[in-house]
Short mmCIF file of C-alpha atoms in Angstrom, two decimals:
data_model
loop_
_atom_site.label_atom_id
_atom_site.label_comp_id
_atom_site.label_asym_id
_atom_site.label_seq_id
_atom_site.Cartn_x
_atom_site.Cartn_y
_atom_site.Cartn_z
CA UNK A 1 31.41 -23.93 14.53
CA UNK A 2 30.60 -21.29 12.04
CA UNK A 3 26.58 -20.51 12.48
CA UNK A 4 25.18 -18.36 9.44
CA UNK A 5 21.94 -16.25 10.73
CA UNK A 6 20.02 -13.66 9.04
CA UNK A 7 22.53 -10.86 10.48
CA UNK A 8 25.31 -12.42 9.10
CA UNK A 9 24.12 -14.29 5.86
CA UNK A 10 24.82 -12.20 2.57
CA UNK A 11 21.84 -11.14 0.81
CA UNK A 12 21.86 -12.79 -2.53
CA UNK A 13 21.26 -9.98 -5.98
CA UNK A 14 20.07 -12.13 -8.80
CA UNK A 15 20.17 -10.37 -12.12
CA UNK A 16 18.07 -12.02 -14.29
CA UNK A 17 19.06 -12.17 -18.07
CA UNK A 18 20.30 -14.60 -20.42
CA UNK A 19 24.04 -15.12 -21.48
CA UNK A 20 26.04 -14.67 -24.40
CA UNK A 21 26.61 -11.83 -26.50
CA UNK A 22 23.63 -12.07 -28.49
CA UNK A 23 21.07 -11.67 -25.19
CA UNK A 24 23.53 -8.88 -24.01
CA UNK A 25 21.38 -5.80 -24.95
CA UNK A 26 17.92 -7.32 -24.76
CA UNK A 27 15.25 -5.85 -22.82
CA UNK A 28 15.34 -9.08 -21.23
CA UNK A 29 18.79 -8.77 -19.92
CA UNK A 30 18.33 -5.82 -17.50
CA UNK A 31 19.12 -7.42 -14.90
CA UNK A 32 22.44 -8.48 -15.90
CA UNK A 33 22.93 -4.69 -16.95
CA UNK A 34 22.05 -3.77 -13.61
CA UNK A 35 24.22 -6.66 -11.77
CA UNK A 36 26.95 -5.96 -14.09
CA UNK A 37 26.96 -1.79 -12.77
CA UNK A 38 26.53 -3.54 -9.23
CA UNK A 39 29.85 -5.14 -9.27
CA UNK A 40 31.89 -2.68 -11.08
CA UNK A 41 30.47 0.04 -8.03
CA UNK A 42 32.22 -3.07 -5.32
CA UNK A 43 35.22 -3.10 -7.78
CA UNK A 44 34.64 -7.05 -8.50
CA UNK A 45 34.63 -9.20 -11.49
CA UNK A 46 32.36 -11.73 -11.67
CA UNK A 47 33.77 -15.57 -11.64
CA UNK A 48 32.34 -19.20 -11.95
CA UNK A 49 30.47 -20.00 -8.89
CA UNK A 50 32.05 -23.30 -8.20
CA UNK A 51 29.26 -26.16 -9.41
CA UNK A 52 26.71 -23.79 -9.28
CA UNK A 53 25.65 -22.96 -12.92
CA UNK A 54 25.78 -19.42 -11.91
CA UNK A 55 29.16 -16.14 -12.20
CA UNK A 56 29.28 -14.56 -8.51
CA UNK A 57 30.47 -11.39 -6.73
CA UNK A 58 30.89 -11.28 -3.35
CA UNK A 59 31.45 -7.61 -1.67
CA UNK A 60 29.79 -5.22 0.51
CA UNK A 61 26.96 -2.74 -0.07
CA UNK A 62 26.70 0.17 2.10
CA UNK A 63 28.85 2.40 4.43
CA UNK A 64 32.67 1.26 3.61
CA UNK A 65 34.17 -1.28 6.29
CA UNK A 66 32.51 -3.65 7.97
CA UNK A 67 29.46 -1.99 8.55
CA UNK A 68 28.44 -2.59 4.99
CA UNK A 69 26.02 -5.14 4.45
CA UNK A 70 27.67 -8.42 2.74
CA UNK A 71 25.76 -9.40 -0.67
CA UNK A 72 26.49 -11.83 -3.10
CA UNK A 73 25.37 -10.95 -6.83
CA UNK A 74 24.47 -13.11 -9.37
CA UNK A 75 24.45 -13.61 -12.75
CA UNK A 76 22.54 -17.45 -13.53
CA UNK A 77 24.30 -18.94 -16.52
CA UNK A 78 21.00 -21.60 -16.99
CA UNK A 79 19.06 -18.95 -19.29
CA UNK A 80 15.67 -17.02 -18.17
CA UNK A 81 13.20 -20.08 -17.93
CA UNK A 82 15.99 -22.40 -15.52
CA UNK A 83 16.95 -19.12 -13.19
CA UNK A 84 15.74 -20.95 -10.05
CA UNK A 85 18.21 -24.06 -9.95
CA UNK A 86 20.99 -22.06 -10.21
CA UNK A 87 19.40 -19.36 -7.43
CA UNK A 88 18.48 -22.20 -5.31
CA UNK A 89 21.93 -23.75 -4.98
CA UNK A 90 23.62 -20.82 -4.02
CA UNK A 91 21.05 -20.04 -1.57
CA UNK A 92 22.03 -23.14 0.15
CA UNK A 93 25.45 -22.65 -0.18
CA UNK A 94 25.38 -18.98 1.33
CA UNK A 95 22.84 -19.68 4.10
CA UNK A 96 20.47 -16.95 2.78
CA UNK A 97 17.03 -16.66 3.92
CA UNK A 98 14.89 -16.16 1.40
CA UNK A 99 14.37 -12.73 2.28
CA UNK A 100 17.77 -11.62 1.72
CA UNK A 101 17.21 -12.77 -2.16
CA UNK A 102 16.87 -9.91 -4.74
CA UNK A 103 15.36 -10.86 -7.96
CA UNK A 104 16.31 -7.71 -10.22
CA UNK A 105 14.56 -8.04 -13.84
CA UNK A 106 12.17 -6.89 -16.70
CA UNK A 107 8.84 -5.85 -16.26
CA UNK A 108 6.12 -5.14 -18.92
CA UNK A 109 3.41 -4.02 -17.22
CA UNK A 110 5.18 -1.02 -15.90
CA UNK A 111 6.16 1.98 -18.33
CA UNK A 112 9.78 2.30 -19.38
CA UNK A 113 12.35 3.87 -16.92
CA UNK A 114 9.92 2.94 -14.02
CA UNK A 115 11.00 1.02 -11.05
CA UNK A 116 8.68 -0.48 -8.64
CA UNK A 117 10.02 -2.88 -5.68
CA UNK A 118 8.51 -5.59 -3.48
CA UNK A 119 8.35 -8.30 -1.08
CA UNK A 120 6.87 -11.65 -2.59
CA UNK A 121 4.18 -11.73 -5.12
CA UNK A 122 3.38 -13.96 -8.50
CA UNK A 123 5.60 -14.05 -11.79
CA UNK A 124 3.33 -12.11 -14.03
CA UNK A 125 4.23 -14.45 -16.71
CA UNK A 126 8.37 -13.87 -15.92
CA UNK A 127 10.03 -17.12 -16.51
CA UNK A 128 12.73 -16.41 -14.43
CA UNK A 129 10.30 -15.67 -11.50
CA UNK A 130 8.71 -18.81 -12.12
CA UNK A 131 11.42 -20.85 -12.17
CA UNK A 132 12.73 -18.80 -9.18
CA UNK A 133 9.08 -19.02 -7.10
CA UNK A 134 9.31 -23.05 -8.26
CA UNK A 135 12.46 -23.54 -6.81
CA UNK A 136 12.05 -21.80 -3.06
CA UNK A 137 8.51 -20.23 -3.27
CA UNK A 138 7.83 -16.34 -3.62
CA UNK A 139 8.71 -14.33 -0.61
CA UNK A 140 11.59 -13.42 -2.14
CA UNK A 141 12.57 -8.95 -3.12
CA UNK A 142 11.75 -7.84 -6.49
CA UNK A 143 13.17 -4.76 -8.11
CA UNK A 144 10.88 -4.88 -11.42
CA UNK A 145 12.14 -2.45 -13.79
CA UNK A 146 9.62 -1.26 -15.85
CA UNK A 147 10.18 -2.18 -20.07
CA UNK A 148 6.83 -1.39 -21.25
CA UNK A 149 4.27 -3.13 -23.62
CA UNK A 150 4.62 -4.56 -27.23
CA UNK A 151 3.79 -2.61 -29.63
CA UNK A 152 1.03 -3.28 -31.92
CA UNK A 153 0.84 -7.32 -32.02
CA UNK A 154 4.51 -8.08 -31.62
CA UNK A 155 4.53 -10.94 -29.22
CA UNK A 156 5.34 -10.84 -25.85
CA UNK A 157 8.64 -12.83 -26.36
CA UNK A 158 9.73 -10.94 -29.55
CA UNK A 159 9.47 -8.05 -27.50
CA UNK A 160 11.95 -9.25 -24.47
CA UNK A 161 14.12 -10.30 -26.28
CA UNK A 162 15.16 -7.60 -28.61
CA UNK A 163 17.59 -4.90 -28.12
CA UNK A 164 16.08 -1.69 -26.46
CA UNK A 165 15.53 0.76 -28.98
CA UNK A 166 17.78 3.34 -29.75
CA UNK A 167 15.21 6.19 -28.26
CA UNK A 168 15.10 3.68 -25.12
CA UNK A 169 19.38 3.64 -25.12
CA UNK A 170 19.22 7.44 -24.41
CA UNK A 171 18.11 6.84 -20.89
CA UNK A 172 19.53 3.29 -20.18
CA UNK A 173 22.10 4.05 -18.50
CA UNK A 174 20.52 6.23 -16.58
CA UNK A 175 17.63 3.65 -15.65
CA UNK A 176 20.48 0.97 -14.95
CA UNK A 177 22.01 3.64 -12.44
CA UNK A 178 18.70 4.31 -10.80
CA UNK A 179 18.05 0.36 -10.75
CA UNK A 180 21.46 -0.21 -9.02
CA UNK A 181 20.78 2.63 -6.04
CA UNK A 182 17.65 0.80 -5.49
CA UNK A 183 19.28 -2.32 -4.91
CA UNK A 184 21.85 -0.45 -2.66
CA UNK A 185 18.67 1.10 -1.03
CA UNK A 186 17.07 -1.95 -0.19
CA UNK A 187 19.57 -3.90 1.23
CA UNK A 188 21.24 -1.21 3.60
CA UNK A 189 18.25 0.90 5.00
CA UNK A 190 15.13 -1.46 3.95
CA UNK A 191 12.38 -1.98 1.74
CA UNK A 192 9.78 0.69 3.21
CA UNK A 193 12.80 3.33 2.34
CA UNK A 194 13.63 1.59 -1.16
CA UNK A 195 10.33 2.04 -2.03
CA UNK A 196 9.20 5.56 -0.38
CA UNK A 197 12.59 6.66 -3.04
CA UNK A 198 11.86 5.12 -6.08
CA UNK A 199 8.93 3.66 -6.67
CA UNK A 200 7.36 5.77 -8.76
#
């Protein structure tokens, strides 16, 4: 009989974003940017995850071999404001505790390029942290990449959900990168040495 335990359960990435072409560059859609870099780094491509309404990776983060820390990364296919059903289902599925999951995804209150990361918490507002928290409560990992304030009165939603600008595109891919070591950080030496690197 095959018994799943926090040792041997994946830990579960979540990239939050929305999908289709349109959402691809949003500020909103960092997440999939940085789940997207995630699995191209463990040479997968991400597929339908069976009746979850979710794509999936499934690889290994960390030293190469077994050693490396299993992870599953995830893309939800519900949009931003359904996030948790998706999440929820795969948790399940996987046997994760809820401390293996890794919400990666916008923040506004932090300045651009910034990372900050975390155990548990509220949603600030995030509708994919709210449907997440909904689904299977908060003490779940955030990586919160930092996007900034509106400027002016542009609404909060405008804002999200436009492209980054094309000052902002100069150091995206940089601030993806940075995003994705985190990640890599966090799950194979811990979130005391995630955040003593780069939370800044």
């Amino acid at each position: 009989m095959d018994v799943t335990t926090p040792a041997t359960a994946p830990w579960l990435i979540v990239g939050l974003g929305n999908p289709g072409p349109e959402y691809a560059m949003n500020r909103h859609n960092v997440g999939f940017m940085v789940a997207d870099l995630l699995a191209e780094r463990i040479g997968g491509r991400f597929k339908r995850a069976g009746k979850a309404q979710a794509q999936v990776v499934e690889g290994r983060i960390g030293p190469v071999g077994p050693a490396g820390r299993r992870v599953v990364l995830v893309k939800p296919m519900s949009y931003m404001n359904l996030s948790g059903g998706p999440v929820n289902a795969l948790r399940d599925f996987y046997k994760v505790p809820t401390a293996q999951i890794v919400a990666v995804h916008d923040e506004l209150d932090i300045d651009y390029g910034t990372l900050r990361l975390k155990l548990g918490g509220g949603d600030n507002g995030h509708n994919g942290l709210k449907s997440m928290t909904k689904a299977m409560g908060p003490d779940y990992h955030r990586v919160r990449c930092g996007i900034g304030r509106p400027p002016g009165r542009m609404q909060v939603a405008d804002f999200v959900l436009k492209d980054f600008s094309s000052a902002e595109r100069k150091e995206l891919d940089w601030f993806v990168d940075r995003a994705a070591d985190a990640v890599e950080c966090l799950v194979a030496e811990g979130l005391e040495r995630a955040q003593g690197s780069y939370n800044s």
